[in-house]
Tab-separated table of N, CA and C in Angstrom:
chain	number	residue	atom	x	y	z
D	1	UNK	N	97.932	96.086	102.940
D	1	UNK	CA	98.852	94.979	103.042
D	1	UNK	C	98.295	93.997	104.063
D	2	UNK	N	97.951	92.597	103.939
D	2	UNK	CA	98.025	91.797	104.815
D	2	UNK	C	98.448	91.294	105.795
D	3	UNK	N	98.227	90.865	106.528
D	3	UNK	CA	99.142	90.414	107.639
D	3	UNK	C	100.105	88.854	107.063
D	4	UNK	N	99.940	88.395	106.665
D	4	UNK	CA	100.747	87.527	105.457
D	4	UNK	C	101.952	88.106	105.082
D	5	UNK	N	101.301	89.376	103.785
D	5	UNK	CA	102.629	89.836	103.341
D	5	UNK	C	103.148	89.929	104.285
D	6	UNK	N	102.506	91.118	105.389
D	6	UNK	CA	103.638	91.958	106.365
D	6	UNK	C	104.575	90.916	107.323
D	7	UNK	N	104.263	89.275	107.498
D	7	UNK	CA	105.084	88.859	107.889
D	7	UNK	C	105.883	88.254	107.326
D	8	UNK	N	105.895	87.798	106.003
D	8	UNK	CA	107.003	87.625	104.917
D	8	UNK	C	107.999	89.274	105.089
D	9	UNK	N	107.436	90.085	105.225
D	9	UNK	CA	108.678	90.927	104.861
D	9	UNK	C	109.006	91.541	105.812
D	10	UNK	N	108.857	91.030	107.171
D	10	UNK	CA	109.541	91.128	108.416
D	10	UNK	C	110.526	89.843	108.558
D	11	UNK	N	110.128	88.495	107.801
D	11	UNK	CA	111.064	87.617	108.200
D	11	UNK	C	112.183	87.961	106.851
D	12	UNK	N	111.953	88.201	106.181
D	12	UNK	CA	112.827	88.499	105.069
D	12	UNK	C	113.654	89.643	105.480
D	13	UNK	N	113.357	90.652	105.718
D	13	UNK	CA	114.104	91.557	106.670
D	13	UNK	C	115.271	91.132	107.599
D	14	UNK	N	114.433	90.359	108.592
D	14	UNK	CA	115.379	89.828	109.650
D	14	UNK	C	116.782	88.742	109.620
D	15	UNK	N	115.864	87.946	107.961
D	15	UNK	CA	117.199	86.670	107.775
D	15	UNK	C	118.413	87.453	106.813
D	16	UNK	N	118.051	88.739	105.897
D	16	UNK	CA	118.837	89.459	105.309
D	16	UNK	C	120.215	90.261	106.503
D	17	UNK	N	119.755	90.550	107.461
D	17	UNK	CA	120.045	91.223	108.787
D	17	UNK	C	121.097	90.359	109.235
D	18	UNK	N	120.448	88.954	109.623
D	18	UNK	CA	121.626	87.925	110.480
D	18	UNK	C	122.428	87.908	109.630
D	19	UNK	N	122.206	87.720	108.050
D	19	UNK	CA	123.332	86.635	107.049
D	19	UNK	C	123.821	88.429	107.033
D	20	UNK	N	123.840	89.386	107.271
D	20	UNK	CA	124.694	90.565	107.125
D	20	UNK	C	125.569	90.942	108.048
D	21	UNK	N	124.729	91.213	109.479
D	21	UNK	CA	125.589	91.809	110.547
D	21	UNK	C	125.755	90.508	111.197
D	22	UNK	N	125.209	89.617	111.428
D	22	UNK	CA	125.480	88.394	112.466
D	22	UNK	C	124.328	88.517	113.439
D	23	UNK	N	124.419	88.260	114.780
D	23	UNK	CA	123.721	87.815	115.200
D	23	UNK	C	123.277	89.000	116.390
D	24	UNK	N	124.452	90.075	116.607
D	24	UNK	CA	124.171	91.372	117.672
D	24	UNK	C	123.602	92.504	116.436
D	25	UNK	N	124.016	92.367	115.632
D	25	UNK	CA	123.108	93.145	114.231
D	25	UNK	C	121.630	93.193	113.954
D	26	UNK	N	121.307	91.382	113.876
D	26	UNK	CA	120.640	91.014	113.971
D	26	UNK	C	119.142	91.897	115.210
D	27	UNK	N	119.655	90.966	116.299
D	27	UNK	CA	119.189	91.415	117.391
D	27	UNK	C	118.671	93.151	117.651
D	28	UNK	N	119.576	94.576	116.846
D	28	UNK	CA	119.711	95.617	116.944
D	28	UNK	C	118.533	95.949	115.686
D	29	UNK	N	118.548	95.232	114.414
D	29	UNK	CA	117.418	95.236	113.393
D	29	UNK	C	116.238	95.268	114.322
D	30	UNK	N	116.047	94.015	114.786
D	30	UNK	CA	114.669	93.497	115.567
D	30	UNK	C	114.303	94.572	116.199
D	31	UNK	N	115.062	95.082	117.831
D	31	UNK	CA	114.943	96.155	118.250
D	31	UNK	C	114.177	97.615	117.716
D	32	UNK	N	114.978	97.779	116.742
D	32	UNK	CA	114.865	98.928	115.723
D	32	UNK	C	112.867	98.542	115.487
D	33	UNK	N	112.862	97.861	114.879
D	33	UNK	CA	111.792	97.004	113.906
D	33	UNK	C	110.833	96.864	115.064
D	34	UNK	N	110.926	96.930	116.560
D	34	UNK	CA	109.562	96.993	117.601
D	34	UNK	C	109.648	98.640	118.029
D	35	UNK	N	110.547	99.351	118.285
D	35	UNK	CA	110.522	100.585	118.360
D	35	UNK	C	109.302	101.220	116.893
D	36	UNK	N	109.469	100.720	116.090
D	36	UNK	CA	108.845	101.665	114.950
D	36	UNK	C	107.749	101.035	114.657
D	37	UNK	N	107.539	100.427	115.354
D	37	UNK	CA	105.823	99.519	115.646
D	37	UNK	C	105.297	100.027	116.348
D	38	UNK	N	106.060	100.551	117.495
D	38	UNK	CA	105.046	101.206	118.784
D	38	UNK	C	104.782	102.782	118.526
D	39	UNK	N	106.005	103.166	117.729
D	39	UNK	CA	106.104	104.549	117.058
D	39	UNK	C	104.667	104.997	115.847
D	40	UNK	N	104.601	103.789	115.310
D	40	UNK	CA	103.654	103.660	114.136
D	40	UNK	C	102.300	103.793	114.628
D	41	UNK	N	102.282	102.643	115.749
D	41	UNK	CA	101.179	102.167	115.986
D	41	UNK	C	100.412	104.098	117.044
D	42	UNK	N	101.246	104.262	117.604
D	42	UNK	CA	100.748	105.589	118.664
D	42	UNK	C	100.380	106.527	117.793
D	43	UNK	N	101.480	106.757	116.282
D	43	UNK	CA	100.657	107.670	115.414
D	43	UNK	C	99.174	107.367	115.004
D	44	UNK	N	99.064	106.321	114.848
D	44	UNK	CA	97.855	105.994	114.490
D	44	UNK	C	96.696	105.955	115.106
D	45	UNK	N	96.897	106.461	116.931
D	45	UNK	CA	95.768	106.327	117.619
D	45	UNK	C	95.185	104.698	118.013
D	46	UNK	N	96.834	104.144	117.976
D	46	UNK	CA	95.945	102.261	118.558
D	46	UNK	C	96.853	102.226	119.428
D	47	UNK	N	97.720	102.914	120.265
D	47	UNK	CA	98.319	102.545	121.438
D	47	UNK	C	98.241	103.907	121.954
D	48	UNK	N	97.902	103.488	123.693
D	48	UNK	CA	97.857	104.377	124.472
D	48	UNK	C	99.081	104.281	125.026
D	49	UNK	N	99.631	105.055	125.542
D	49	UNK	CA	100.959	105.121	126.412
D	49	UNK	C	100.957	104.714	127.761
D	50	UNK	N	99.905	105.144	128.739
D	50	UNK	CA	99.846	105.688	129.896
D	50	UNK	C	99.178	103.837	130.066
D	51	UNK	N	98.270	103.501	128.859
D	51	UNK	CA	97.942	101.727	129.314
D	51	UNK	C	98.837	101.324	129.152
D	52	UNK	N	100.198	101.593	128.375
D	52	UNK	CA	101.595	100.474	128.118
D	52	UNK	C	101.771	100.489	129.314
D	53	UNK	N	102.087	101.592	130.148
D	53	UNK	CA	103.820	102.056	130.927
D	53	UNK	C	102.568	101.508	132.074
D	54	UNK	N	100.935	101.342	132.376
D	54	UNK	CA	100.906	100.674	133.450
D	54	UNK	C	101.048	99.284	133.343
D	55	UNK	N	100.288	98.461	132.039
D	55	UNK	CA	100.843	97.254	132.198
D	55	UNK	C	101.897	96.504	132.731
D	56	UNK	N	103.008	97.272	131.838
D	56	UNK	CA	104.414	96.924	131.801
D	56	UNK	C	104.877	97.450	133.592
D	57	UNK	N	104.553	98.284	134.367
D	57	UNK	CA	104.829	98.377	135.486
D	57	UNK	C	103.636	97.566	136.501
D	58	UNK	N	103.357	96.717	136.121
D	58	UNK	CA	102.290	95.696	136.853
D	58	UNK	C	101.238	96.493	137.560
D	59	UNK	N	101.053	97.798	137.351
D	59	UNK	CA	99.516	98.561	138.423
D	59	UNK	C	98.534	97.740	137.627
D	60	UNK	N	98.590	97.247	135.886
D	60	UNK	CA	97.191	96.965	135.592
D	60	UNK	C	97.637	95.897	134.282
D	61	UNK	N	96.409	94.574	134.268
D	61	UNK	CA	96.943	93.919	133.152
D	61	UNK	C	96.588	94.412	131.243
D	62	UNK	N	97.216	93.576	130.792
D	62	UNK	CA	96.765	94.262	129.267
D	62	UNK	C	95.451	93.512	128.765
């Protein structure tokens, strides 16, 4: 899959989401939808953990 498709059917996702739950629905989709990116992505051996949690705690940049 492309990165094309895959962002057609993340925005298609997301505008199905607002016009459903509104706008805290919305927001809880998205959420959902980066959780299972980082979930995806670690199965796959392209995210390290230990480089997130230092970035994100400023010891080191990304």
């Amino acid at each position: 899959m492309s990165t094309s498709i895959a962002g057609i059917a993340v925005g298609a996702v997301l505008a199905v989401a607002i016009l459903v739950f509104g706008f805290w629905g919305f927001l809880l989709v998205a959420l959902f939808m980066a959780i299972g990116l980082l979930v995806g992505r670690f199965l796959d051996g392209k995210l390290d953990p230990r480089g997130l949690a230092n970035a994100l705690s400023g010891k080191r940049t990304s």
